[in-house]
Coordinates of C-alpha atoms (C1' of nucleotides) in Angstrom, one line a residue:
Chain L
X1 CA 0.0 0.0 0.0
X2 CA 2.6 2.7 1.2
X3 CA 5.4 3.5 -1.4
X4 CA 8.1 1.6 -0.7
X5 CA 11.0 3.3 2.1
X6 CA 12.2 7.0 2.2
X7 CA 10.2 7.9 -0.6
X8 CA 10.4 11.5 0.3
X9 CA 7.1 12.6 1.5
X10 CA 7.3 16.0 0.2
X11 CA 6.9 17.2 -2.9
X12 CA 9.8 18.6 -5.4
X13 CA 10.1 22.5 -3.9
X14 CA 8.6 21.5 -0.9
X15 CA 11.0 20.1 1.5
X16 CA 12.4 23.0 2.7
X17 CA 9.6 24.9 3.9
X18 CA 8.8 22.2 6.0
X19 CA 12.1 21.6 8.0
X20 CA 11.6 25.4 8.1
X21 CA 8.4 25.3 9.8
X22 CA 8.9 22.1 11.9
X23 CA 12.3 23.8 13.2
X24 CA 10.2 27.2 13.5
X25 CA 7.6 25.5 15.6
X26 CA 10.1 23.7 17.7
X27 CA 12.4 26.2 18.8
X28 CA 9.1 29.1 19.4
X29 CA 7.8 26.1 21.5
X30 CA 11.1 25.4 23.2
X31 CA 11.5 21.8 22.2
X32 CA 14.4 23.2 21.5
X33 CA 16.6 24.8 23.7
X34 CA 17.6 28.4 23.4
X35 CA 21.6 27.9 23.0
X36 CA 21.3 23.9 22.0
X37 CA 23.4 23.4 19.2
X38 CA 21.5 22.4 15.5
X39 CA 23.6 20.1 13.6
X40 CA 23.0 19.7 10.1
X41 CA 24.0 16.3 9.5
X42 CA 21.2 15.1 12.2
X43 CA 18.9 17.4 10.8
X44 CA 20.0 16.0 7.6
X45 CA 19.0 12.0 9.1
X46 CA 16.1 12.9 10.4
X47 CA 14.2 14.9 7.9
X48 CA 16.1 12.2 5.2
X49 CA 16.7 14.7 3.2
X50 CA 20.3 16.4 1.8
X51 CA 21.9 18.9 3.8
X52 CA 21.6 21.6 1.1
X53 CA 17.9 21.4 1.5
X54 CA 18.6 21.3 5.6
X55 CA 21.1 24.3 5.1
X56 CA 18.7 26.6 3.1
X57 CA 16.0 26.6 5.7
X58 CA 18.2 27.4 8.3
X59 CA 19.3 30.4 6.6
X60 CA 15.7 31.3 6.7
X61 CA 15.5 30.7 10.6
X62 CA 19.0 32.8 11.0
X63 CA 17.4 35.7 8.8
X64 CA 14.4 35.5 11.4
X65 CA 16.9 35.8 14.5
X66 CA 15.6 32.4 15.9
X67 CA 19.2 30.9 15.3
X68 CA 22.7 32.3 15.3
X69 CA 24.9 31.2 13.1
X70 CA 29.1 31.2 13.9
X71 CA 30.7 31.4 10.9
X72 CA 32.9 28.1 9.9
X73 CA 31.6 26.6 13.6
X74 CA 28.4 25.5 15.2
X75 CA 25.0 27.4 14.8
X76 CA 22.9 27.4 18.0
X77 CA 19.3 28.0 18.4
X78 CA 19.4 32.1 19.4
X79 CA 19.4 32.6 23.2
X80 CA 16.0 34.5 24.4
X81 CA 17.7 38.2 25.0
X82 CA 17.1 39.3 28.7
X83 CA 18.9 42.2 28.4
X84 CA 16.6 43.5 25.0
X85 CA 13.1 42.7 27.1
X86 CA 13.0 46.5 27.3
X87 CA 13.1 47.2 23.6
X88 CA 10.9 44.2 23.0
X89 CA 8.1 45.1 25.2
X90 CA 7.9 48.5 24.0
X91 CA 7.7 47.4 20.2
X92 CA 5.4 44.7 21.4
X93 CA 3.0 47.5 22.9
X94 CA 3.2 49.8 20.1
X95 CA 2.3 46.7 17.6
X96 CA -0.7 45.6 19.5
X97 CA -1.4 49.2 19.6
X98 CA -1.4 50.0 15.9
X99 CA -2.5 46.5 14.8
X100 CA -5.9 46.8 16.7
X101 CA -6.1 50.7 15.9
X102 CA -6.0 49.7 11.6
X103 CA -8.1 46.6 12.4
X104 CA -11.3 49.0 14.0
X105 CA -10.4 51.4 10.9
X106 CA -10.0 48.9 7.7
X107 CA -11.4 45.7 8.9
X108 CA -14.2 44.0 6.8
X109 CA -17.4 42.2 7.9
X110 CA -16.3 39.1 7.1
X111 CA -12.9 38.9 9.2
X112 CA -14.9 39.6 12.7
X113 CA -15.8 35.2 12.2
X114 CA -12.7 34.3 12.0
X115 CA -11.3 36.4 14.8
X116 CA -14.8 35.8 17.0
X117 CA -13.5 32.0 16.2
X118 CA -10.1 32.2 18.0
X119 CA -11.4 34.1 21.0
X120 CA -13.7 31.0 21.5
X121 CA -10.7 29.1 21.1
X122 CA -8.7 30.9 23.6
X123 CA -12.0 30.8 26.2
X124 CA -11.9 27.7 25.5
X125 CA -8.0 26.9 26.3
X126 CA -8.4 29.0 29.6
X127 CA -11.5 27.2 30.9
X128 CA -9.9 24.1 30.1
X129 CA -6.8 25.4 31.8
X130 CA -4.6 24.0 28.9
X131 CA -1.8 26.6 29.4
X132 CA 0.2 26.0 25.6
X133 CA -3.3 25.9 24.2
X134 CA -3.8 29.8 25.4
X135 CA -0.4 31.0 24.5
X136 CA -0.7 29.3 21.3
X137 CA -4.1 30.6 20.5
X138 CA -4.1 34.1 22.3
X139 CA -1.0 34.5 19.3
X140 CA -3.6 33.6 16.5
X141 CA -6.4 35.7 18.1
X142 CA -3.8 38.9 17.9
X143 CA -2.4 38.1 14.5
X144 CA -6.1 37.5 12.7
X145 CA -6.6 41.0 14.3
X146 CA -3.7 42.5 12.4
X147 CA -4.3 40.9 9.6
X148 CA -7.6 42.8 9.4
X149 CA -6.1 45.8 9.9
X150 CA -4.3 45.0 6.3
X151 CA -1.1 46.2 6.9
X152 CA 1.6 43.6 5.8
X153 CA 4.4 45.5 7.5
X154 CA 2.8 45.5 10.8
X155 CA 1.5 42.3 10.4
X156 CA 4.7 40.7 9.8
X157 CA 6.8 42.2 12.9
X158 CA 3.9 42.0 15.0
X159 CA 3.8 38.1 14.3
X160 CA 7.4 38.2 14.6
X161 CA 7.2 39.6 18.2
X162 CA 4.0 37.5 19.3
X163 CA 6.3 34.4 18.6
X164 CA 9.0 35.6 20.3
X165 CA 6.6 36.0 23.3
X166 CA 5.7 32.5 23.2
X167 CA 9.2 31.6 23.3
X168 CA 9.5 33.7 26.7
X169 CA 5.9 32.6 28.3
X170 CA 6.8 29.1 27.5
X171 CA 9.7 29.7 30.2
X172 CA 7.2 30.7 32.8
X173 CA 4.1 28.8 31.8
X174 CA 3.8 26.6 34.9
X175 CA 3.7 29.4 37.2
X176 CA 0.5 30.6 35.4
X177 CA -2.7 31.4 37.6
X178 CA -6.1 31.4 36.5
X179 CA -7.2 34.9 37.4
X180 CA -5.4 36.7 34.4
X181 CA -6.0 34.8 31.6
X182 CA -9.9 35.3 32.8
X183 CA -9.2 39.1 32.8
X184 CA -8.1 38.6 29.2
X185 CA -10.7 36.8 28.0
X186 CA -12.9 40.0 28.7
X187 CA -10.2 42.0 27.1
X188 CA -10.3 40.3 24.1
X189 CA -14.2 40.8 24.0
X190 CA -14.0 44.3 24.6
X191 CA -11.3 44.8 21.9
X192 CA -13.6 43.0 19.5
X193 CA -17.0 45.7 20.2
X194 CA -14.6 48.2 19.4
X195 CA -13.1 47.0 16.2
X196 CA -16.6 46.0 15.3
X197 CA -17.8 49.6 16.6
X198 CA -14.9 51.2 14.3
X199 CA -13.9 52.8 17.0
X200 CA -10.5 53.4 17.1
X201 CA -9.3 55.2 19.9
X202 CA -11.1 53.2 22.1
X203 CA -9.7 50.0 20.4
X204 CA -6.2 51.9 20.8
X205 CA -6.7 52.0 24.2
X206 CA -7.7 48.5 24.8
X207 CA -4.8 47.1 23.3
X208 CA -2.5 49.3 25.2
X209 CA -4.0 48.1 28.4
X210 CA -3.7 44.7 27.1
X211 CA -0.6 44.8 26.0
X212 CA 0.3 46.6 29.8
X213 CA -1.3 43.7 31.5
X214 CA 0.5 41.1 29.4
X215 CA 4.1 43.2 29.5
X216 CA 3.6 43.2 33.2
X217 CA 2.3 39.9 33.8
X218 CA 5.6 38.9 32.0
X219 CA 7.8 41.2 33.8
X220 CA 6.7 39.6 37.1
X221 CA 7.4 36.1 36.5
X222 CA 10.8 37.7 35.5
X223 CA 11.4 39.1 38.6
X224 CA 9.9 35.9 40.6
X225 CA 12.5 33.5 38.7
X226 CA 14.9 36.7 39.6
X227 CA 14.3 36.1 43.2
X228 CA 14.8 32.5 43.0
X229 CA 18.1 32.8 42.2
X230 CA 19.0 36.0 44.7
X231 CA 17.7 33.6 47.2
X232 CA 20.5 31.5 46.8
X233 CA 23.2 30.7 49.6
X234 CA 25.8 32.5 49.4
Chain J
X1 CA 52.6 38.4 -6.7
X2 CA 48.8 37.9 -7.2
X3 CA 47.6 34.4 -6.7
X4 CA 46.8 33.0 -9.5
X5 CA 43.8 33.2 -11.2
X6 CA 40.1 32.7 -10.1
X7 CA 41.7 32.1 -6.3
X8 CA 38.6 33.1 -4.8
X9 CA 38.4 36.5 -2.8
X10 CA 36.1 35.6 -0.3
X11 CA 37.5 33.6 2.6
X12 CA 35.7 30.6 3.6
X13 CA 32.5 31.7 4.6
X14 CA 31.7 35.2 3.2
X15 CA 31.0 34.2 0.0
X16 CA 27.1 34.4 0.6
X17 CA 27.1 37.3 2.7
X18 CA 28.9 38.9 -0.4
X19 CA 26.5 37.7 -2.8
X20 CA 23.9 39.1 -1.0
X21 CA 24.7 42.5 -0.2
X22 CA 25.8 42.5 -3.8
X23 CA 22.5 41.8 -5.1
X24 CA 20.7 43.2 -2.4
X25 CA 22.4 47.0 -3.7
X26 CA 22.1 46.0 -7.0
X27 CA 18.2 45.7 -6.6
X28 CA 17.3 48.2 -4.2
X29 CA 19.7 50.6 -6.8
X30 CA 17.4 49.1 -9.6
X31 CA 20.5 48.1 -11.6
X32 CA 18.6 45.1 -11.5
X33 CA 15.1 45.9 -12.9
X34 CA 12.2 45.0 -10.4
X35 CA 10.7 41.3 -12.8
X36 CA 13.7 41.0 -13.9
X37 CA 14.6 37.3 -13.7
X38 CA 17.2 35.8 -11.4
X39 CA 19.2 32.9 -13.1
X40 CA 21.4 31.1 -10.8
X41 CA 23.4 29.5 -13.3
X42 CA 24.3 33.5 -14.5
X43 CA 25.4 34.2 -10.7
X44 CA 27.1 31.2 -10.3
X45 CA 29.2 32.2 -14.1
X46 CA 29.3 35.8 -12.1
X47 CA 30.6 35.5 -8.7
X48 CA 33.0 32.7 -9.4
X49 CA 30.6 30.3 -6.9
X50 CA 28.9 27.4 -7.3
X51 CA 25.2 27.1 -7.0
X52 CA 24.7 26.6 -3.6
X53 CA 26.1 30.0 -2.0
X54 CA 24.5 31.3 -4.4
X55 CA 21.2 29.9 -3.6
X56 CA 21.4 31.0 0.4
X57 CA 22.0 34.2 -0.4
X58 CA 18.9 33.9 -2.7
X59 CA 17.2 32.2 0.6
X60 CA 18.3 35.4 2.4
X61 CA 16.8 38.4 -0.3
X62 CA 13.4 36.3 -0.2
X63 CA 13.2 36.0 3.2
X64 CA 13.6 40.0 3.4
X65 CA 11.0 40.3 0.2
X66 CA 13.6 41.9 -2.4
X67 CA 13.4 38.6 -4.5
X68 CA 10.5 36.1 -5.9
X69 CA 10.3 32.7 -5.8
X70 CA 8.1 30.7 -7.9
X71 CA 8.5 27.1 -6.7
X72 CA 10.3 25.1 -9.2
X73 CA 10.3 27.9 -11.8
X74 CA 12.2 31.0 -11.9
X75 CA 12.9 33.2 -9.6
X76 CA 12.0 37.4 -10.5
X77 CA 13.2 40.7 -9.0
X78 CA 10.5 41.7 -6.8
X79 CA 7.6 43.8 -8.1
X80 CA 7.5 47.5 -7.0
X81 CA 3.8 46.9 -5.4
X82 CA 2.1 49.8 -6.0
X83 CA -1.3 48.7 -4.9
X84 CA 0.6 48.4 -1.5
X85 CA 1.6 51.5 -1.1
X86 CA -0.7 53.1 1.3
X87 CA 0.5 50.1 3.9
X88 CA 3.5 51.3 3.0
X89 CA 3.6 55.1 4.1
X90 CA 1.7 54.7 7.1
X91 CA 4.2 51.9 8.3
X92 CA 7.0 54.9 7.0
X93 CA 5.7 57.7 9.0
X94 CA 5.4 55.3 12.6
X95 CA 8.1 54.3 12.1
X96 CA 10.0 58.0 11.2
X97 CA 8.1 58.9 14.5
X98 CA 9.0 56.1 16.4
X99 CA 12.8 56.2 15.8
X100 CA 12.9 59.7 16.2
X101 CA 11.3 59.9 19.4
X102 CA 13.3 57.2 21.0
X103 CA 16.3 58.7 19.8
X104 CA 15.2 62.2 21.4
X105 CA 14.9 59.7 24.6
X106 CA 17.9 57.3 24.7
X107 CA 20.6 58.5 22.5
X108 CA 24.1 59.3 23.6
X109 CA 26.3 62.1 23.5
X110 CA 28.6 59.8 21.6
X111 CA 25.8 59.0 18.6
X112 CA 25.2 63.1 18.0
X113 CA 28.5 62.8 15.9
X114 CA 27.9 60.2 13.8
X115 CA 24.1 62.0 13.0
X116 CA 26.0 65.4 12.2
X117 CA 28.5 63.8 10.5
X118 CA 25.6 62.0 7.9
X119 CA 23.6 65.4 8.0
X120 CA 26.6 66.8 6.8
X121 CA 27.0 64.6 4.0
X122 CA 23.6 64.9 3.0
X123 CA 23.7 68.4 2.7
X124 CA 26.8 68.4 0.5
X125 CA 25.1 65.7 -2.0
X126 CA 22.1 68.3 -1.9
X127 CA 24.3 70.8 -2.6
X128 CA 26.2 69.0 -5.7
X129 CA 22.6 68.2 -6.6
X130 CA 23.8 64.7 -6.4
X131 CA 20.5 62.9 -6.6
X132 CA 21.6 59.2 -5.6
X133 CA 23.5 60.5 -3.2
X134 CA 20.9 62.2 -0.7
X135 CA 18.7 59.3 -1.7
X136 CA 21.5 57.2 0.0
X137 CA 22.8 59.7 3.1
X138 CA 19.2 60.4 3.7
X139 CA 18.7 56.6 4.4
X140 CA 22.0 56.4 6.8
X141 CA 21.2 60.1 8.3
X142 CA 17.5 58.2 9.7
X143 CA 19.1 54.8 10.4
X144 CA 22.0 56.3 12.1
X145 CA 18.9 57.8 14.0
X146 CA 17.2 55.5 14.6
X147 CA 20.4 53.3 16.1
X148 CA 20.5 55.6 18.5
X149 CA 16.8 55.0 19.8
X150 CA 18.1 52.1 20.4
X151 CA 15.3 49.1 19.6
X152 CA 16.6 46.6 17.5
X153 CA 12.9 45.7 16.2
X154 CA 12.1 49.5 15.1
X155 CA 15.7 50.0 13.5
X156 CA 15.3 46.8 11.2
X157 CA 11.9 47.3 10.0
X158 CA 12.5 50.8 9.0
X159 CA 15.7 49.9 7.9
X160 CA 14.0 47.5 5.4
X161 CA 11.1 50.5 4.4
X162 CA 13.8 53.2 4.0
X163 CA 15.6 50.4 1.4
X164 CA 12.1 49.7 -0.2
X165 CA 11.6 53.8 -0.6
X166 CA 15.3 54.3 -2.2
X167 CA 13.9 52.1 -4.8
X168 CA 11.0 53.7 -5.4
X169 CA 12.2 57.0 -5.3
X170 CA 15.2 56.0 -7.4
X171 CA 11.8 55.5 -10.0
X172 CA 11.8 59.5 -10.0
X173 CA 14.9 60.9 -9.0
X174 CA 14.7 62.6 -12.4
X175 CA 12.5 64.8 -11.5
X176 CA 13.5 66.1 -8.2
X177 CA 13.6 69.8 -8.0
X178 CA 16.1 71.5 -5.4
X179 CA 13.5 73.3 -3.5
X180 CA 12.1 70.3 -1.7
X181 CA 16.0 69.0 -0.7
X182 CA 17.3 72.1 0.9
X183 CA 14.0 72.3 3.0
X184 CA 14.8 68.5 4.1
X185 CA 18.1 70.1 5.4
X186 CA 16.4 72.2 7.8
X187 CA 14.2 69.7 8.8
X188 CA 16.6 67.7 9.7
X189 CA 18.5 70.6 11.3
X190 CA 15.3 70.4 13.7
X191 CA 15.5 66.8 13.8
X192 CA 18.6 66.7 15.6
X193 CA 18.0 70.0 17.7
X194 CA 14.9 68.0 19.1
X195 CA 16.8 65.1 19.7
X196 CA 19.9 66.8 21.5
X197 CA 17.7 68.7 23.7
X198 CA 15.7 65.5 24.7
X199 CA 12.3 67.0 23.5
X200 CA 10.6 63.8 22.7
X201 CA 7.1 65.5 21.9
X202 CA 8.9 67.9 19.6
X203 CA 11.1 65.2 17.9
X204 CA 7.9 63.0 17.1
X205 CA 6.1 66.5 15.5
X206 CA 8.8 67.0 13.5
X207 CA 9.6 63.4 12.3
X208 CA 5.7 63.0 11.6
X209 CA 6.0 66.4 9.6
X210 CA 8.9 65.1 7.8
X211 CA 7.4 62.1 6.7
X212 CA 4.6 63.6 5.4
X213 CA 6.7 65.6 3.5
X214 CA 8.3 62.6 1.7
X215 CA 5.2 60.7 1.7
X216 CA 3.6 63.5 -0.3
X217 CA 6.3 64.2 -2.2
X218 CA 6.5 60.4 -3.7
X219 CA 2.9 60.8 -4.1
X220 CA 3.1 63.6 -6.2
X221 CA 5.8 61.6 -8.5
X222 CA 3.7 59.1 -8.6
X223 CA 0.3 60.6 -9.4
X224 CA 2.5 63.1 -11.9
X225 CA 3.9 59.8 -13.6
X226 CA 0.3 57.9 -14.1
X227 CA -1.1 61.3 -15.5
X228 CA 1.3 60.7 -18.2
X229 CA -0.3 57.5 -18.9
X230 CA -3.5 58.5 -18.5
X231 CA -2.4 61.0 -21.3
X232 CA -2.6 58.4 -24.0
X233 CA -4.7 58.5 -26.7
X234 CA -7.2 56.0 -26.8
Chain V
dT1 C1' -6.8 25.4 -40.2
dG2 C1' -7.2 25.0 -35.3
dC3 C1' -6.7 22.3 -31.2
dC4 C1' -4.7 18.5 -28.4
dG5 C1' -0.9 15.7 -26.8
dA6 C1' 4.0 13.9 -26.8
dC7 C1' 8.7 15.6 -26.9
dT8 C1' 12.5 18.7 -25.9
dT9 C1' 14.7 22.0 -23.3
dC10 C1' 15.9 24.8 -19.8
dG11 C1' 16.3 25.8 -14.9
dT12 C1' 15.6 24.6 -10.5
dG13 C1' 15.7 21.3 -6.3
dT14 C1' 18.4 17.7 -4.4
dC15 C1' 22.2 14.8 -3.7
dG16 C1' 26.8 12.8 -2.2
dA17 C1' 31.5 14.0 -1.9
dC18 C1' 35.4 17.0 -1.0
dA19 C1' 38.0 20.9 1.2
dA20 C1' 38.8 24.0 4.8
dT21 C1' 38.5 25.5 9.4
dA22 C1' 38.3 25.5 14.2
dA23 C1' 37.9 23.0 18.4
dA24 C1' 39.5 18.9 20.9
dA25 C1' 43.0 15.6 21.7
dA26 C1' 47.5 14.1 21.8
dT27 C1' 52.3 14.9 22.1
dA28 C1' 56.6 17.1 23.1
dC29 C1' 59.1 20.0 25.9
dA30 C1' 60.7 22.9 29.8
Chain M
dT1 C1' 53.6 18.7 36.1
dG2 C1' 52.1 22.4 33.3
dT3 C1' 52.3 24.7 28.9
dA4 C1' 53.1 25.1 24.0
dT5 C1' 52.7 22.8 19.7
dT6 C1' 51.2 19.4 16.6
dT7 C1' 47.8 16.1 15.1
dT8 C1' 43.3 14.5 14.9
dT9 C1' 38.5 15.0 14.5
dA10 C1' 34.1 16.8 13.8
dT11 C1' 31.4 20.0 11.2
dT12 C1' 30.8 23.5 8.2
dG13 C1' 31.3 25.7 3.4
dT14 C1' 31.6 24.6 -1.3
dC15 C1' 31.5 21.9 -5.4
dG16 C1' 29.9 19.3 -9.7
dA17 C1' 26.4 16.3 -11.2
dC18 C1' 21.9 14.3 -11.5
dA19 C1' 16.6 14.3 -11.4
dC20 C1' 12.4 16.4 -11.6
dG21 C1' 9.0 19.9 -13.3
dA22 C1' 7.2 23.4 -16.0
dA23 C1' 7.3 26.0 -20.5
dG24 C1' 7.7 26.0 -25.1
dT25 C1' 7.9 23.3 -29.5
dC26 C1' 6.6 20.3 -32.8
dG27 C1' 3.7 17.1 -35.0
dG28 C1' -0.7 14.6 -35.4
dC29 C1' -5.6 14.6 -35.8
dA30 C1' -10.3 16.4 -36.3

DNA sequence: TGCCGACTTCGTGTCGACAATAAAAATACA
DNA sequence: TGTATTTTTATTGTCGACACGAAGTCGGCA
């Protein structure tokens, strides 16, 4: 029935983009580990496919920042930047800002399903508890809000950012209570009235509030992890 | 005394980065027409590479959007989109206020020289009427700005829309007239008045006035430019 | 004469192998 | 015994060649 060993499952042009997404996936969802080394020849094995194909999608991640690549030597999967959390909030703000401003302003009728449809999702993830499910789909709920607000440029750093985000939550996920994400869930449907409404400032100022909440949220399990290492013996 | 012939140039592993900055000039210089197609084989003949350098640094322009891939057909200079160009200006202007602001807010003493210095340079090539020239010093003057903000995320993505707008303005540098150039001088003048004083309000007013300047400016080319079609006779 | 299908051609996508480089290991020496 | 130097080794950067896919070409058929 099934073609006979290693017959390559992908098609001609398409093996790349999917070690590039399975690697993408892996290292936003910390499979793999910020610093770990990424070795082409295993990469190579396990995807059964050449190394140039292997070596062309990594180029793709290292032009995305997710890995760093020493010249002649190893390339590691990039180390989440501690020191940069202050640049990264503030153009994380800004981009949930703008994003959610365009999407009350250029937004059609028929994106408010598709974004309604992730907020379920999300409500969904946080009554359930499942802590990866709201990271994953509080990420779509914000991108299918920018992509409303038709603005590629945005769009694209903004999804940038958001992934980089799940990359640091993912750190901190176990220490996750169950009042915020409740909080956001009513966020989210206030956010939605005012896109709907087309009312822009107010949808500005929603998303900066949410984007406060989420910045501080983060910034606190910072500090808590902080403290856990201050409190060391000395 | 030289080493004989076709001893490669590039050390071991530069030969893609050169590629690619090579290319990546050539294209945002339009010596390489926006459609045009992208033969490996041609690049390989070129640079004196085989293939598969060749094809990273391909990788690298499309991840950035300066080059086209159709899957398992050729691969085209990236169109000019013209369609997209209201996304386009708005993400200009943010980010012409953003980086201005944050350099009003953050910037070292140290970083006011290397802003004069580009000023400086930019008023000569207005001066010499050099067209290319401010094009290109006008693009270093805002990114050497916008390095001194100081947020990685905001100096790359209007790094990449200053590179997209030399292109396009390259489109029209014929028909730059001097007035609008010496009144960018002063406005930068401002620019950097704003930002040495640490007047962040008046650094964003003027950043936002500037960018409306060039925003309308291009507009005016380009309206100017389809008036000349619409001039046809039918 | 106009349309459909096999064939040819050109360029990309992929492969396995080789060369160079830098780290690690092994050796020599003080 | 510790340090400097050579050798080894592992992994990357590069190469030339092959295979597949899509256009364009040519010929056959209605």
């Amino acid at each position: 029935m099934d073609d006979t060993e290693k017959q390559p499952v992908h098609k001609r042009g398409y093996g790349v983009s999917t070690v590039y997404e399975t690697l993408r996936n892996e290292i936003i969802e910390l499979k793999l580990a910020p610093g770990s080394p990424v070795d082409e020849q295993q990469l190579s094995d396990r995807f059964a496919l050449s190394r140039t194909p292997i070596r062309e999608a990594l180029v793709r991640l290292a032009a995305e920042g997710l890995i760093t690549t020493l010249t002649n030597r190893t390339t590691i999967v990039s180390n989440i930047d501690f020191l940069g959390l202050g640049e990264f909030f503030d153009a994380l703000t800004l981009m949930y800002r703008v994003t959610t401003r365009l999407a009350a302003a250029n937004h059609q009728a028929s994106d408010i399903g598709g974004i309604r449809a992730l907020q379920l999702q999300f409500q969904t993830a946080v009554e359930a508890r499942d802590v990866l499910g709201m990271i994953a789909t509080n990420r779509d709920f914000h991108v299918a809000i920018a992509e409303a607000g038709r603005n590629r440029y945005y769009t694209d750093l903004f999804t940038r950012l958001l992934d980089q985000g799940r990359r640091i939550l993912r750190l901190y996920y176990s220490s996750f209570n169950d009042v915020l994400p409740r909080q956001y869930v009513g966020e989210h449907e206030d956010m939605i009235q005012a896109i709907i409404n087309r009312d822009i400032d107010g949808a500005d100022k929603l998303a900066a509030a949410h984007a406060d909440q989420i910045v501080s949220q983060i910034r606190s399990y910072i500090t808590a992890d902080n403290r856990q290492t201050a409190r060391l013996p000395l």
